[in-house]
Coordinates of C-alpha atoms in Angstrom, one line a residue:
X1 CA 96.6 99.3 97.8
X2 CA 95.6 100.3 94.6
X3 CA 91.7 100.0 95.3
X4 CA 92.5 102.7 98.3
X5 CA 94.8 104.9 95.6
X6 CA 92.0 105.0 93.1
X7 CA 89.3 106.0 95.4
X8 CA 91.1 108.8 96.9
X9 CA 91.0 110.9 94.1
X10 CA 87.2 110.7 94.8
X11 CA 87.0 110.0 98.4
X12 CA 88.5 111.0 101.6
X13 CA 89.9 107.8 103.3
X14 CA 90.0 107.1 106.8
X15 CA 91.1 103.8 107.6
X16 CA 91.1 102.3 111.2
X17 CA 92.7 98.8 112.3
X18 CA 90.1 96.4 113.1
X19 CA 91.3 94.9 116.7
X20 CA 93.9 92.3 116.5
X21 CA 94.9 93.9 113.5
X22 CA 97.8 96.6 111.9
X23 CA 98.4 98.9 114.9
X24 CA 95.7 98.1 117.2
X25 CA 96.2 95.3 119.6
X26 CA 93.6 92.9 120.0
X27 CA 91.2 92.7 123.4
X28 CA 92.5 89.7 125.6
X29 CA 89.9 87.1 126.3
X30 CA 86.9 88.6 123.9
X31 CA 85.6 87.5 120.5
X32 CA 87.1 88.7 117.3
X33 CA 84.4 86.9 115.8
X34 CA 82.1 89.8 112.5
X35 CA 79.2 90.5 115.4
X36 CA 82.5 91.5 118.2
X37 CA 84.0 93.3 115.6
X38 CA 81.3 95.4 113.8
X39 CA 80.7 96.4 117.3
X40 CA 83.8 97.8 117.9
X41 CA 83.7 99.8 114.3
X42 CA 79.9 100.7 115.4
X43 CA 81.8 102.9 118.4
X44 CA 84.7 104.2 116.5
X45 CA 81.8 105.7 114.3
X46 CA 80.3 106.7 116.8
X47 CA 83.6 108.6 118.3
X48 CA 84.5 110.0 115.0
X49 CA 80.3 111.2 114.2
X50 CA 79.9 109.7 111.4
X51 CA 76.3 109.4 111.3
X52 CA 76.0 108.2 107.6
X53 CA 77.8 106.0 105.0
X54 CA 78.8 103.6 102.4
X55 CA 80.1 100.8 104.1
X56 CA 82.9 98.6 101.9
X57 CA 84.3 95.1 103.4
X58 CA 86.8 92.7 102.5
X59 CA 87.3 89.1 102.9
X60 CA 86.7 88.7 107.1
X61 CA 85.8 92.8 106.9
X62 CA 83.0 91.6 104.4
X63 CA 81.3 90.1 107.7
X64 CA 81.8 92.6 109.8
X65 CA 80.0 95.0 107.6
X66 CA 77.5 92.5 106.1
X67 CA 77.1 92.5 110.2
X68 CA 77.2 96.1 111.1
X69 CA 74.7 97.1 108.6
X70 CA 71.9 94.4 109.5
X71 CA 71.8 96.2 112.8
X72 CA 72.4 99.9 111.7
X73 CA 70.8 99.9 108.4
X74 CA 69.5 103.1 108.8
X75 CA 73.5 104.7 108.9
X76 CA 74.4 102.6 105.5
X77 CA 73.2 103.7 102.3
X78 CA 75.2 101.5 100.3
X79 CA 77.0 98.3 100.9
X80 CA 80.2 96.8 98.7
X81 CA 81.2 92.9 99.9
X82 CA 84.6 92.1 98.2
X83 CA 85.5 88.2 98.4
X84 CA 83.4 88.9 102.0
X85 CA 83.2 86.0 104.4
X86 CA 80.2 84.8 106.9
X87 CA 78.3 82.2 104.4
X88 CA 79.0 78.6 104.5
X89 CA 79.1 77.3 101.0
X90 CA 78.0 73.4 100.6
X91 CA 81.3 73.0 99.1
X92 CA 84.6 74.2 101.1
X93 CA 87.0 76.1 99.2
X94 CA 90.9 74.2 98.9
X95 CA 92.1 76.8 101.0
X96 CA 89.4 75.9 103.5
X97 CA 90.0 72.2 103.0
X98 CA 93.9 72.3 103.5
X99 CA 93.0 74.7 106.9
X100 CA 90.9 71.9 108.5
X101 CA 93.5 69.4 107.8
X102 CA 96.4 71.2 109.2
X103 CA 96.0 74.4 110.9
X104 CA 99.5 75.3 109.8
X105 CA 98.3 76.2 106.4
X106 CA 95.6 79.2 107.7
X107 CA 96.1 82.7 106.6
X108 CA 98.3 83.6 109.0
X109 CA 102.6 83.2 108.5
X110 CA 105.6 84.2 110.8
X111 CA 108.4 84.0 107.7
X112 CA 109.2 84.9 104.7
X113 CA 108.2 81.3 102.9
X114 CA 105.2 81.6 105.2
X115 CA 104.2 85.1 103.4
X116 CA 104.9 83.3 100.2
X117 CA 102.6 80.3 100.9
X118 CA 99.9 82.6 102.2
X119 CA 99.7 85.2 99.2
X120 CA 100.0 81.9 96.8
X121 CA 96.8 80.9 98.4
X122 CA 95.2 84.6 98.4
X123 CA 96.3 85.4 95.0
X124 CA 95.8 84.6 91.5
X125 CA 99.2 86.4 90.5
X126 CA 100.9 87.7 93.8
X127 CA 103.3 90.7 92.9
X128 CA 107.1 90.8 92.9
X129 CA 108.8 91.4 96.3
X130 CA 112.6 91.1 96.8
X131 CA 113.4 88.7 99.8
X132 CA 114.7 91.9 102.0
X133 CA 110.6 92.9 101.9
X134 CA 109.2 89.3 102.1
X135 CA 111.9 89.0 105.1
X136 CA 110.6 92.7 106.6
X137 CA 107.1 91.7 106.0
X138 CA 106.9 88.4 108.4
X139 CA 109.1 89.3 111.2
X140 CA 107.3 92.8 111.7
X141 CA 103.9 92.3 110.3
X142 CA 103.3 88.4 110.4
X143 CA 105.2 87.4 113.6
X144 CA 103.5 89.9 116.0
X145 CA 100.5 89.3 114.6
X146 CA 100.7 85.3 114.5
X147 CA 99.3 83.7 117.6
X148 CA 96.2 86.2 117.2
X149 CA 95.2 85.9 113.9
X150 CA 96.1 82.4 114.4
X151 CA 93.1 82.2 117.1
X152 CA 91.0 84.8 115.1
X153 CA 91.3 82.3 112.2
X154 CA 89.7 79.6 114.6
X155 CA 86.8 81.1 116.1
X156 CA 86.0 82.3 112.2
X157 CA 86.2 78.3 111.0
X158 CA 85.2 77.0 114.4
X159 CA 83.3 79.0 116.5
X160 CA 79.7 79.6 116.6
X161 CA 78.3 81.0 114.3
X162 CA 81.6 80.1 112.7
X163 CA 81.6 80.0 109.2
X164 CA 77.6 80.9 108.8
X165 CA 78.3 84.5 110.9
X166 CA 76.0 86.7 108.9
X167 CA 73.5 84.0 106.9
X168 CA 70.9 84.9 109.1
X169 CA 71.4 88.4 109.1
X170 CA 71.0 89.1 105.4
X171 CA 67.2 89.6 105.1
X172 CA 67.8 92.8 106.8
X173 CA 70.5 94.3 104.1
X174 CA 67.8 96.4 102.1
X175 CA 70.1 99.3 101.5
X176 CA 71.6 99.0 97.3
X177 CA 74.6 96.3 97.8
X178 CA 77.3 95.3 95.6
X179 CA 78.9 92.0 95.9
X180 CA 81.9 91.1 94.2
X181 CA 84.3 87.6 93.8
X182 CA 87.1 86.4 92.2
X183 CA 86.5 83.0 90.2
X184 CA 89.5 81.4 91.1
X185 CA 89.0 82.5 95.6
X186 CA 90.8 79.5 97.1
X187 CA 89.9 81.1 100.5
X188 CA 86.0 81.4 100.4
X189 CA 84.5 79.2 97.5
X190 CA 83.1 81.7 95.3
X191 CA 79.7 80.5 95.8
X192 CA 79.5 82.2 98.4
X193 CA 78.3 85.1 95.9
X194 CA 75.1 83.6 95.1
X195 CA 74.4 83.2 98.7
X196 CA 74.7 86.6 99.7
X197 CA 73.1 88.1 96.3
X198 CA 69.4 86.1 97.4
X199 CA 69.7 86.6 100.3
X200 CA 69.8 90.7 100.2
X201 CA 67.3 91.9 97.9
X202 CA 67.8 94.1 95.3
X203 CA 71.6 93.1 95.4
X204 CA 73.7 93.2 92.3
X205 CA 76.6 90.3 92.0
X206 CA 79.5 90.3 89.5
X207 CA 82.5 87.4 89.5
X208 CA 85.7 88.8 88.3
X209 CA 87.4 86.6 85.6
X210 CA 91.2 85.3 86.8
X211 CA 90.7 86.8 90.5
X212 CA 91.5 85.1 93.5
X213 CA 90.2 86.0 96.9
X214 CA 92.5 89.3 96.5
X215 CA 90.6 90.9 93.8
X216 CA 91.1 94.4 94.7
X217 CA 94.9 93.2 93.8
X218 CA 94.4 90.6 91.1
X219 CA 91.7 92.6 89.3
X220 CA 92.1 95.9 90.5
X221 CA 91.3 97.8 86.9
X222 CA 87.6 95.7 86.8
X223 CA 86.8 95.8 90.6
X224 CA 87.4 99.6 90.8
X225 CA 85.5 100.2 87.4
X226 CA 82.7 98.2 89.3
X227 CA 82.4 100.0 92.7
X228 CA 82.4 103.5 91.1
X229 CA 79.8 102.4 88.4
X230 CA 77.5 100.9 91.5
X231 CA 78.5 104.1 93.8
X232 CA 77.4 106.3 90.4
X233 CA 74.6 104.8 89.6
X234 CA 73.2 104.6 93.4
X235 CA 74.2 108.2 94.8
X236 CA 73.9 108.3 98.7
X237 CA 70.6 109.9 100.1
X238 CA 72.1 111.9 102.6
X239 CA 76.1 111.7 102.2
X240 CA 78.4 110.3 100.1
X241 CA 81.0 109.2 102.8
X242 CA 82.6 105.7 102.4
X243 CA 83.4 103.6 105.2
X244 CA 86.1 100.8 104.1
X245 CA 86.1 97.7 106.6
X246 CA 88.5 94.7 106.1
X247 CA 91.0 92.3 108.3
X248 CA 94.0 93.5 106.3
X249 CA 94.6 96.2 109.0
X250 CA 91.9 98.1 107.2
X251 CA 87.8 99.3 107.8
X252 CA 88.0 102.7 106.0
X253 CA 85.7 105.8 105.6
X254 CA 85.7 107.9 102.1
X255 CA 84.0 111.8 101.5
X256 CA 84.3 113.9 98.7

């Protein structure tokens, strides 16, 4: 995406499929749930020696690294949440709402009017793509994926912690964070923001004007302008890699 093109004129990318995501298959039988997860990217670090980063996660990718670096802080000098779930707001976003009354409307799709109805929901002014692509799109991305993210969806919403996955890890986020929404996020109710900006101190919070819950895609000009202003002004201690985590089939690592 265009967050990923703008950053690897700076950055080298490396970009790994969260489990039950893109390429990788998911484990049979174990959590997917932010903790599960960010201890699967903890060993892929591990493989690759990557001893220090900035860590960037979107939407479920947001808890997994909000996750990840409340137990490895000491390997994260900077954190970037983008539209990042694992807060329960006192108000549910619609998208949240319409889940909980039929699961048929989670962020998951099979078909071509499924991928419609999902990036309706995901963003404020989803692009142009010819029905061929749509078509493409579900029956070899969606459909594989479907049953899985399907049950990934429900331990998010359902399980325990469910929807509160990193609350009561935030206290131990000290490293310089960024945290950015869209005002319009029909997915996670953008007050989720607020949450995670007291509860990690030091944290700096911006909501994007006209953004959904895909801002890198709705806003993409202001959200890149923000993370390289926030990775400028707070330059790495020891490194200036980048990991990128997200449930898009992306966690991803950047160095100059």
């Amino acid at each position: 995406g265009p967050l990923l093109r703008d950053l690897s004129g700076q950055f080298h990318i490396v970009a790994p499929d969260l489990p039950g995501f893109g390429a990788t298959p998911a484990v049979e039988g174990q959590s997917h749930g932010a903790r599960a997860q960010a201890e699967r990217l903890a060993e892929f670090l591990n493989e690759l020696g990557i001893r220090r980063f900035t860590l960037l996660g979107f939407s479920m990718g947001g808890g997994v690294a909000a996750d990840y670096a409340s137990r490895h802080a000491d390997r994260v000098d900077r954190l970037i949440l983008l539209s990042a779930y694992g807060v329960r707001t006192v108000e549910e976003s619609d998208g949240l709402k319409k889940y909980k009354e039929d699961r048929s409307n989670g962020i998951y799709f099979k078909t071509a009017e499924g991928f419609d109805r999902v990036m309706n929901v995901a963003s404020e002014n989803p692009p142009f793509l010819p029905g061929p692509i749509k078509e493409y799109i579900a029956k070899n991305i969606g459909a594989p994926h479907y049953s899985m993210h399907k049950r990934i969806l429900e331990e998010m919403v359902f399980g325990d912690p469910g929807l509160d996955a990193v609350r009561s890890r935030l206290g131990r986020l000290t490293m310089p964070a960024l945290i950015l929404f869209g005002n319009h996020d029909r997915i996670i109710n953008p007050e989720a923001a607020g949450i995670f900006h007291r509860g990690i101190r030091g944290s700096e919070m911006a909501i994007l004007s006209d953004c959904g819950h895909m801002v890198y895609l709705d806003c993409a000009a202001e959200t890149n302008r923000q993370i390289e202003d926030f990775l400028t002004e707070h330059k790495a201690a020891s490194s200036d890699q980048v990991v990128r985590s997200d449930s898009d089939n992306e966690p991803k690592k950047a160095q100059p």
